[in-house]
Coordinates of C-alpha atoms in Angstrom, one line a residue:
M16 CA -122.1 -223.8 -2.0
N17 CA -119.5 -223.4 -4.3
S18 CA -117.5 -226.7 -3.9
T19 CA -118.1 -229.7 -5.7
I20 CA -118.9 -233.1 -3.3
A21 CA -118.8 -236.2 -3.7
A22 CA -120.2 -239.1 -2.0
I23 CA -121.0 -242.9 -2.3
S24 CA -124.7 -242.8 -2.8
T25 CA -126.7 -246.8 -1.9
A26 CA -125.8 -248.9 1.0
P27 CA -122.3 -249.9 2.4
A28 CA -122.7 -253.3 1.7
A29 CA -121.7 -255.7 -1.7
A30 CA -124.9 -255.4 -4.5
G31 CA -125.2 -255.9 -8.4
I32 CA -125.2 -251.9 -8.4
G33 CA -123.2 -249.0 -7.0
V34 CA -123.3 -245.3 -7.5
V35 CA -121.1 -242.5 -6.8
R36 CA -122.9 -239.4 -7.0
L37 CA -121.5 -235.8 -7.5
S38 CA -123.2 -232.0 -6.7
G39 CA -122.0 -228.9 -7.4
P40 CA -120.7 -226.1 -10.7
E41 CA -117.7 -228.7 -11.9
A42 CA -118.9 -231.7 -11.0
L43 CA -119.5 -232.3 -15.1
V44 CA -115.6 -231.0 -14.9
V45 CA -114.9 -233.8 -12.2
A46 CA -116.8 -236.8 -13.7
D47 CA -115.0 -236.1 -17.0
R48 CA -111.8 -235.8 -15.3
I49 CA -112.4 -240.0 -14.2
F50 CA -114.3 -241.3 -17.0
R51 CA -114.1 -242.1 -20.7
S52 CA -116.4 -243.5 -22.9
P53 CA -115.6 -245.2 -26.3
R54 CA -117.2 -242.9 -28.0
K55 CA -114.3 -240.2 -28.6
G56 CA -115.2 -236.6 -29.0
Q57 CA -117.5 -236.0 -26.4
S58 CA -116.8 -234.6 -23.0
L59 CA -119.9 -235.3 -20.1
K60 CA -120.2 -231.6 -19.5
E61 CA -121.0 -231.4 -23.3
L62 CA -123.6 -233.9 -23.1
P63 CA -127.6 -232.6 -22.6
G64 CA -128.7 -233.3 -19.9
Y65 CA -130.6 -237.0 -18.4
T66 CA -128.4 -238.2 -20.9
A67 CA -125.8 -241.7 -19.9
R68 CA -122.8 -243.1 -21.7
F69 CA -121.6 -245.7 -20.9
G70 CA -117.8 -246.2 -20.4
H71 CA -115.3 -247.2 -17.6
V72 CA -113.9 -245.2 -14.6
Y73 CA -110.7 -245.0 -13.6
D74 CA -107.9 -243.4 -11.4
R75 CA -103.8 -242.6 -11.6
E76 CA -103.4 -246.7 -11.4
G77 CA -106.0 -247.9 -14.3
D78 CA -109.1 -248.6 -15.4
I79 CA -111.0 -249.3 -11.9
D80 CA -114.5 -250.9 -13.4
E81 CA -117.5 -250.2 -16.3
C82 CA -119.4 -247.7 -15.4
V83 CA -122.9 -246.2 -16.6
A84 CA -122.3 -242.1 -15.8
L85 CA -125.5 -240.4 -16.0
V86 CA -126.0 -236.5 -16.6
F87 CA -128.2 -233.6 -15.2
H88 CA -127.3 -229.8 -16.1
A89 CA -128.3 -227.0 -13.1
P90 CA -131.3 -226.2 -12.1
H91 CA -132.8 -229.5 -13.7
S92 CA -131.2 -231.9 -10.9
Y93 CA -132.0 -233.0 -7.7
T94 CA -129.9 -230.6 -6.0
G95 CA -130.8 -227.8 -8.5
E96 CA -127.4 -227.6 -9.6
N97 CA -124.5 -229.3 -12.3
M98 CA -125.0 -233.4 -11.0
A99 CA -123.3 -236.5 -11.9
E100 CA -124.0 -240.2 -10.9
L101 CA -121.4 -242.8 -11.9
S102 CA -123.3 -246.4 -11.5
C103 CA -120.8 -249.2 -11.5
H104 CA -120.5 -253.1 -10.3
G105 CA -121.7 -252.5 -6.2
G106 CA -118.8 -254.1 -4.6
L107 CA -117.5 -252.1 -2.0
Y108 CA -113.7 -251.9 -2.2
L109 CA -114.8 -251.0 -6.3
L110 CA -117.2 -248.1 -4.8
K111 CA -114.4 -246.4 -2.3
R112 CA -111.9 -246.5 -5.4
V113 CA -114.6 -244.5 -7.9
L114 CA -114.8 -242.1 -4.5
R115 CA -111.3 -241.5 -4.3
A116 CA -110.7 -240.7 -7.7
A117 CA -113.5 -238.0 -7.7
L118 CA -111.7 -236.1 -4.8
E119 CA -108.0 -236.5 -6.1
A120 CA -110.3 -235.1 -9.1
G121 CA -111.4 -232.0 -7.5
A122 CA -114.2 -233.2 -5.1
R123 CA -114.6 -233.3 -2.0
P124 CA -116.4 -235.1 0.9
A125 CA -119.7 -234.5 0.6
G126 CA -121.5 -234.1 4.6
P127 CA -124.9 -235.7 5.9
G128 CA -127.5 -234.9 4.3
E129 CA -125.6 -232.4 2.6
F130 CA -127.3 -233.2 -1.1
T131 CA -130.8 -232.7 -0.1
R132 CA -129.2 -229.5 2.0
R133 CA -128.5 -228.5 -1.6
A134 CA -131.6 -228.7 -3.4
F135 CA -133.9 -226.8 0.4
V136 CA -130.5 -223.5 -0.5
N137 CA -131.9 -224.0 -3.8
G138 CA -135.2 -223.6 -3.9
K139 CA -136.0 -227.0 -5.0
I140 CA -137.8 -228.3 -2.0
D141 CA -138.5 -227.0 1.5
L142 CA -138.2 -228.4 4.6
T143 CA -140.9 -230.7 5.2
R144 CA -140.1 -232.5 2.1
A145 CA -136.4 -233.1 3.1
E146 CA -137.5 -234.3 6.0
A147 CA -140.0 -236.5 4.5
V148 CA -137.3 -238.0 2.3
M149 CA -135.8 -240.0 5.9
D150 CA -139.0 -240.9 6.5
L151 CA -139.5 -242.4 2.4
I152 CA -136.5 -243.9 2.8
A153 CA -136.9 -245.7 6.3
A154 CA -140.4 -246.3 5.5
D155 CA -140.7 -250.2 6.7
G156 CA -144.6 -250.9 4.9
R157 CA -147.1 -249.8 2.3
L158 CA -148.8 -246.7 3.6
A159 CA -145.1 -245.5 5.3
A160 CA -143.7 -245.3 1.9
K161 CA -147.7 -244.0 0.7
T162 CA -147.6 -241.5 3.3
A163 CA -143.7 -240.3 3.0
L164 CA -144.4 -240.0 -0.6
A165 CA -147.2 -238.1 -0.2
A166 CA -144.9 -235.6 1.7
R167 CA -141.9 -235.4 -0.2
E168 CA -144.4 -234.9 -3.5
G169 CA -145.2 -231.5 -1.4
A170 CA -148.7 -232.3 0.7
I171 CA -148.0 -230.7 3.7
F172 CA -146.6 -227.8 2.1
Q173 CA -149.3 -227.1 -0.9
K174 CA -151.9 -227.3 2.8
L175 CA -149.5 -224.7 4.6
R176 CA -148.9 -223.0 1.2
R177 CA -153.0 -221.8 0.8
L178 CA -153.2 -221.4 4.4
K179 CA -150.2 -218.4 4.1
E180 CA -151.5 -216.9 1.5
D181 CA -154.9 -216.7 3.3
L182 CA -153.3 -215.8 6.4
A183 CA -151.2 -213.3 4.1
G184 CA -153.9 -211.7 2.3
V185 CA -155.8 -210.6 5.7
C186 CA -152.6 -208.8 6.3
A187 CA -152.3 -207.2 4.3
G188 CA -155.9 -205.8 4.2
I189 CA -155.3 -205.1 8.3
A190 CA -152.4 -203.1 7.1
A191 CA -153.2 -201.1 4.3
Y192 CA -156.1 -200.3 6.8
V193 CA -154.3 -199.4 9.9
D194 CA -151.3 -198.0 8.4
Y195 CA -153.6 -195.4 5.8
P196 CA -156.6 -194.0 7.6
D197 CA -156.5 -191.1 5.1
D198 CA -157.1 -192.9 2.1
D199 CA -160.7 -193.7 2.8
I200 CA -159.2 -198.2 2.5
P201 CA -162.4 -200.0 3.6
E202 CA -162.1 -201.8 7.0
L203 CA -162.1 -205.7 6.6
A204 CA -165.1 -207.1 7.3
P205 CA -165.5 -209.5 10.6
D206 CA -167.1 -212.0 8.7
E207 CA -163.9 -212.1 6.1
L208 CA -161.5 -211.8 8.6
Q209 CA -163.5 -214.3 11.3
A210 CA -163.9 -216.7 7.6
A211 CA -160.4 -217.0 6.6
L212 CA -159.6 -218.3 11.1
D213 CA -161.8 -220.5 10.4
R214 CA -159.8 -222.3 7.4
S215 CA -157.1 -221.5 8.7
E216 CA -157.7 -223.1 11.9
A217 CA -159.3 -225.9 10.3
I218 CA -156.1 -227.4 7.8
L219 CA -154.2 -226.6 11.2
T220 CA -156.6 -229.1 13.1
A221 CA -156.3 -231.8 10.5
L222 CA -153.2 -231.4 10.4
L223 CA -152.1 -232.2 13.6
S224 CA -155.0 -234.9 14.2
T225 CA -152.3 -236.8 11.5
F226 CA -149.3 -236.6 14.0
D227 CA -150.1 -239.5 17.1
A228 CA -151.1 -241.9 13.4
G229 CA -148.1 -241.0 11.4
R230 CA -145.4 -241.3 14.0
I231 CA -147.1 -245.3 14.6
L232 CA -146.9 -246.1 11.2
R233 CA -143.0 -244.9 11.1
E234 CA -141.6 -246.2 14.4
G235 CA -144.5 -248.3 16.0
I236 CA -146.1 -248.5 19.2
D237 CA -145.3 -250.2 22.3
T238 CA -147.7 -253.0 22.8
V239 CA -148.5 -256.2 25.8
I240 CA -150.3 -258.8 25.2
A241 CA -152.0 -259.5 28.7
G242 CA -154.5 -261.6 30.0
S243 CA -154.5 -264.2 33.3
P244 CA -153.0 -267.9 32.6
N245 CA -153.7 -270.1 30.1
V246 CA -156.0 -268.2 28.3
G247 CA -153.0 -268.3 25.0
K248 CA -151.2 -265.1 25.4
S249 CA -148.4 -266.9 23.9
T250 CA -149.9 -268.9 21.2
L251 CA -150.7 -265.4 20.0
M252 CA -147.2 -264.1 20.6
N253 CA -146.0 -266.7 18.2
L254 CA -148.9 -266.1 15.1
L255 CA -147.9 -263.0 15.1
A256 CA -144.0 -263.4 15.2
G257 CA -144.4 -266.0 12.8
C258 CA -142.4 -268.4 14.3
E259 CA -142.5 -270.1 18.0
R260 CA -141.1 -267.1 19.7
S261 CA -142.7 -267.7 23.1
I262 CA -143.2 -271.0 25.3
V263 CA -146.1 -272.5 25.2
T264 CA -148.0 -275.7 27.3
S265 CA -151.1 -276.7 29.0
A266 CA -149.0 -275.7 32.3
A267 CA -150.3 -272.2 34.1
G268 CA -147.7 -269.9 34.8
T269 CA -145.3 -270.8 32.1
T270 CA -144.6 -267.8 30.8
R271 CA -142.4 -265.7 33.8
D272 CA -140.5 -263.4 32.3
I273 CA -141.2 -260.8 29.5
V274 CA -140.7 -262.3 25.7
E275 CA -140.0 -259.3 23.4
E276 CA -140.4 -259.2 19.5
T277 CA -141.1 -256.4 16.7
V278 CA -143.8 -257.9 14.1
R279 CA -146.1 -256.2 11.6
V280 CA -150.1 -256.1 11.8
G281 CA -151.0 -254.8 8.6
D282 CA -149.4 -251.1 8.2
V283 CA -148.8 -251.3 11.4
K284 CA -145.8 -252.0 14.0
L285 CA -145.7 -253.4 17.3
R286 CA -143.1 -253.9 19.7
L287 CA -144.9 -256.6 20.9
S288 CA -144.4 -257.8 24.8
D289 CA -145.4 -261.0 25.6
T290 CA -146.2 -260.7 29.3
A291 CA -146.6 -263.6 32.4
G292 CA -150.7 -264.2 33.4
I293 CA -152.2 -262.2 35.8
R294 CA -152.8 -263.4 39.2
D295 CA -152.6 -263.5 42.4
T296 CA -149.8 -266.7 43.0
D297 CA -147.6 -267.6 46.5
N298 CA -144.4 -268.9 43.2
E299 CA -141.8 -266.4 44.2
A300 CA -140.3 -266.2 40.0
E301 CA -144.0 -266.9 39.2
A302 CA -145.1 -263.4 41.2
I303 CA -142.4 -261.2 39.6
G304 CA -143.2 -262.2 36.5
V305 CA -147.0 -261.1 37.5
D306 CA -145.8 -258.1 39.0
R307 CA -143.7 -257.4 35.8
A308 CA -146.4 -257.6 33.9
R309 CA -148.8 -255.1 35.7
K310 CA -146.2 -252.5 35.3
R311 CA -146.3 -253.0 31.5
M312 CA -149.7 -252.7 31.6
E313 CA -149.0 -249.1 32.5
S314 CA -146.7 -248.2 30.4
A315 CA -147.8 -249.8 27.1
L316 CA -149.9 -247.6 24.5
L317 CA -151.3 -250.4 23.2
L318 CA -152.9 -253.2 25.1
L319 CA -154.1 -256.7 23.3
C320 CA -156.0 -258.4 26.5
V321 CA -156.7 -261.9 25.7
F322 CA -159.6 -263.8 26.8
D323 CA -160.6 -267.6 27.2
G324 CA -164.0 -268.1 24.9
T325 CA -164.6 -271.2 25.8
R326 CA -165.4 -270.1 30.2
P327 CA -166.6 -267.6 31.8
L328 CA -164.6 -264.9 32.7
D329 CA -163.2 -265.3 36.5
E330 CA -162.2 -262.6 38.4
N331 CA -158.1 -262.1 37.2
D332 CA -160.2 -262.0 34.1
R333 CA -161.9 -259.3 35.2
A334 CA -158.7 -257.3 36.7
V335 CA -157.5 -257.2 33.8
A336 CA -160.2 -255.4 31.7
R337 CA -161.0 -252.8 34.4
A338 CA -156.7 -252.4 34.3
A339 CA -157.0 -251.7 30.3
A340 CA -160.2 -249.7 30.6
G341 CA -159.1 -246.2 29.0
K342 CA -157.0 -247.4 27.6
T343 CA -155.9 -248.0 23.9
A344 CA -156.7 -251.7 24.1
I345 CA -158.4 -254.6 22.5
A346 CA -160.0 -257.4 23.7
L347 CA -159.3 -260.9 22.0
I348 CA -161.6 -263.4 23.1
N349 CA -159.4 -266.7 21.9
K350 CA -160.1 -270.1 21.7
A351 CA -162.6 -269.6 18.5
D352 CA -161.4 -272.7 17.2
V353 CA -163.5 -274.5 19.9
T354 CA -167.0 -275.6 18.8
G355 CA -169.2 -273.5 20.9
S356 CA -166.9 -271.0 22.4
E357 CA -168.9 -268.0 21.9
D358 CA -171.9 -269.1 24.2
R359 CA -169.6 -269.8 27.2
L360 CA -168.8 -265.7 27.7
T361 CA -172.1 -264.3 30.2
E362 CA -173.9 -261.1 29.7
E363 CA -172.5 -260.0 32.2
D364 CA -168.6 -260.5 30.8
R365 CA -169.8 -258.7 27.2
V366 CA -170.9 -256.2 29.5
L367 CA -167.6 -255.5 31.0
L368 CA -166.1 -256.3 27.8
Q369 CA -168.3 -253.9 25.4
D370 CA -167.7 -251.4 28.5
C371 CA -163.7 -251.6 29.2
F372 CA -162.3 -252.0 25.4
S373 CA -163.3 -250.6 22.1
R374 CA -162.6 -253.1 20.3
I375 CA -163.3 -257.0 20.4
V376 CA -162.0 -259.3 17.9
A377 CA -163.0 -263.3 18.8
L378 CA -160.1 -265.4 17.3
S379 CA -158.3 -268.5 17.2
A380 CA -154.4 -267.9 18.0
L381 CA -154.1 -271.1 17.7
E382 CA -155.7 -271.6 13.6
G383 CA -155.1 -267.6 12.8
S384 CA -158.8 -267.2 12.3
G385 CA -159.7 -263.6 13.0
R386 CA -156.4 -262.8 11.9
R387 CA -157.6 -260.3 9.5
E388 CA -160.3 -259.0 12.3
L389 CA -157.2 -258.0 14.2
E390 CA -155.3 -256.0 11.7
Q391 CA -158.6 -253.9 10.9
A392 CA -158.7 -253.3 14.5
V393 CA -155.5 -252.8 15.6
Q394 CA -155.2 -249.7 12.7
D395 CA -158.8 -248.5 13.9
V396 CA -157.8 -247.8 17.7
T397 CA -154.3 -246.6 16.8
G398 CA -155.9 -244.2 14.1
V399 CA -154.1 -245.1 11.3
E400 CA -156.9 -246.6 10.0
R401 CA -158.2 -242.9 9.3
L402 CA -154.6 -242.3 7.2
A403 CA -154.9 -242.2 3.7
E404 CA -152.3 -242.8 1.3
A405 CA -151.9 -239.1 0.0
D406 CA -152.7 -237.1 3.5
A407 CA -150.9 -234.7 4.7
V408 CA -148.7 -236.6 8.0
L409 CA -146.9 -233.9 10.3
A410 CA -143.8 -235.7 10.6
T411 CA -141.6 -234.5 13.0
E412 CA -141.6 -233.1 16.8
R413 CA -140.6 -229.7 14.8
Q414 CA -143.0 -229.7 12.7
R415 CA -146.0 -230.7 14.8
Q416 CA -145.0 -227.7 17.4
C417 CA -144.5 -225.3 15.1
A418 CA -148.1 -226.7 13.8
E419 CA -149.5 -226.1 17.4
T420 CA -147.8 -222.2 17.6
C421 CA -149.4 -221.5 14.6
L422 CA -152.6 -222.9 15.1
A423 CA -152.5 -220.8 18.7
C424 CA -152.2 -217.8 17.0
I425 CA -154.7 -218.4 15.0
Q426 CA -156.7 -218.9 18.4
E427 CA -155.3 -215.8 20.1
A428 CA -156.6 -213.6 17.0
R429 CA -160.2 -215.4 17.1
Q430 CA -160.2 -214.3 20.5
A431 CA -159.3 -210.7 20.3
L432 CA -162.3 -210.2 17.4
E433 CA -164.1 -211.5 19.4
A434 CA -163.1 -209.2 22.4
G435 CA -163.5 -206.0 20.2
L436 CA -159.5 -205.5 20.3
T437 CA -158.0 -203.2 17.3
L438 CA -157.6 -204.6 14.1
D439 CA -153.7 -203.9 14.9
V440 CA -153.8 -206.7 17.3
I441 CA -155.2 -208.9 15.5
G442 CA -152.5 -208.4 12.7
A443 CA -149.8 -209.3 15.5
S444 CA -151.5 -212.4 15.8
L445 CA -151.6 -213.3 12.5
D446 CA -148.1 -212.2 12.2
G447 CA -147.3 -215.1 14.3
A448 CA -148.8 -217.8 12.7
I449 CA -147.4 -216.5 9.3
A450 CA -144.1 -216.9 11.4
A451 CA -144.7 -220.2 12.3
V452 CA -145.8 -221.7 8.8
G453 CA -142.5 -219.8 7.7
Q454 CA -140.5 -221.8 10.5
L455 CA -142.5 -225.2 9.4
T456 CA -141.3 -224.7 5.7
G457 CA -138.2 -224.0 6.4
E458 CA -138.5 -219.4 4.8
T459 CA -137.8 -218.8 7.9
A460 CA -135.7 -221.6 9.7
T461 CA -132.4 -220.8 11.8
E462 CA -129.3 -221.6 10.8
A463 CA -128.9 -224.2 13.5
V464 CA -132.9 -226.3 13.0
V465 CA -131.5 -226.3 9.1
N466 CA -128.5 -227.9 10.7
E467 CA -130.3 -230.2 13.8
I468 CA -132.7 -231.4 10.4
F469 CA -130.2 -232.7 7.3
A470 CA -127.3 -233.6 10.3
R471 CA -129.9 -237.4 10.5
F472 CA -129.5 -238.0 7.0
C473 CA -127.2 -240.6 5.2
V474 CA -124.0 -239.0 3.9
G475 CA -125.0 -239.9 0.6
K476 CA -128.2 -238.2 0.8

């Protein structure tokens, strides 16, 4: 970490502004070698932190562009080191030339995620905050950005710090009692130990409950539009896609292959598939499409099952409903724009749908009515509705595994307590829980784990 690194920190595309970032012990010295200001007599390294200067950035061939240089002094910077950010016009040629000038002046190229890695090594952030940086960059929705920002600001770390301090206090009491039996140290009361285990288990259970919904929020969810022929599946696909993505005709069996599109419904991204109408058919091409639709229904994580509200359910509709039972699925009663459509479903139909689906929504895919109710239902069945903007949300499989290991150790300690085992056995389980927290936050993470995390970062971050 003794070297000075440089990289382009803005996207590799033409833009109004582009930034070349430098960090390290000689960052301001290197910046001084390629930046000149009309204000004479004061170099960048002599400026106070958080100060900007207007001037020109140059190399051996002369001026490259107008530039604003921003100065940060260690430890009050993103990386905890001396930093400079050189902002000029965002042309790719200009930025590459500025970067080349910085490298010729003494910096070296930054590796993937090296700026954030230095922030981690220098104690500016823990691993959960570091991982949140990439989630914040990749966020493509309001709630995804808010939960990533909460993690970046320490929502997960703060919960884990309280948990670790609680467990460490218990372990210290156990160790003192076990190691110094002649010093008349009082034994830790079982009620006190039980309360600490309860608090820790509640924190971890709440964190783990956010993982699936958080992953859906970041990555989206594989979703299938299913139903019998001519119920309005393709019309729904076009409504959600905002364009004519699927062909719509009055003839049954128009859709034979799977049509795919990624759409956003409220805060949830759906990787959406419009499938062939499910029915028995002698048409070879349609039969292939129906078979694909059934297989896609089996593998989908979310089903949007469409039913025609202008008529009672037929046997094909009932087969679709039964196939959705036990899955994450929403029943959509379509064609609500047709007068009296709600009255066409029989009481037996309604009972079947209520038994097979947790949410039932009436809508008109043609006119768009009921879309807000559909958005609410999607957020509800996926668990996204239960996430708050400031929630601590586990973001990666690594974080989930560490949290599960910690919870398993706490449950092991609880079982030892209930079985009347000695305090040193309980203390060993709690030591394992503390170690798992350390791995999650990065305090005891291996070099291999740290390398893997930062290898996924972009170079300029």
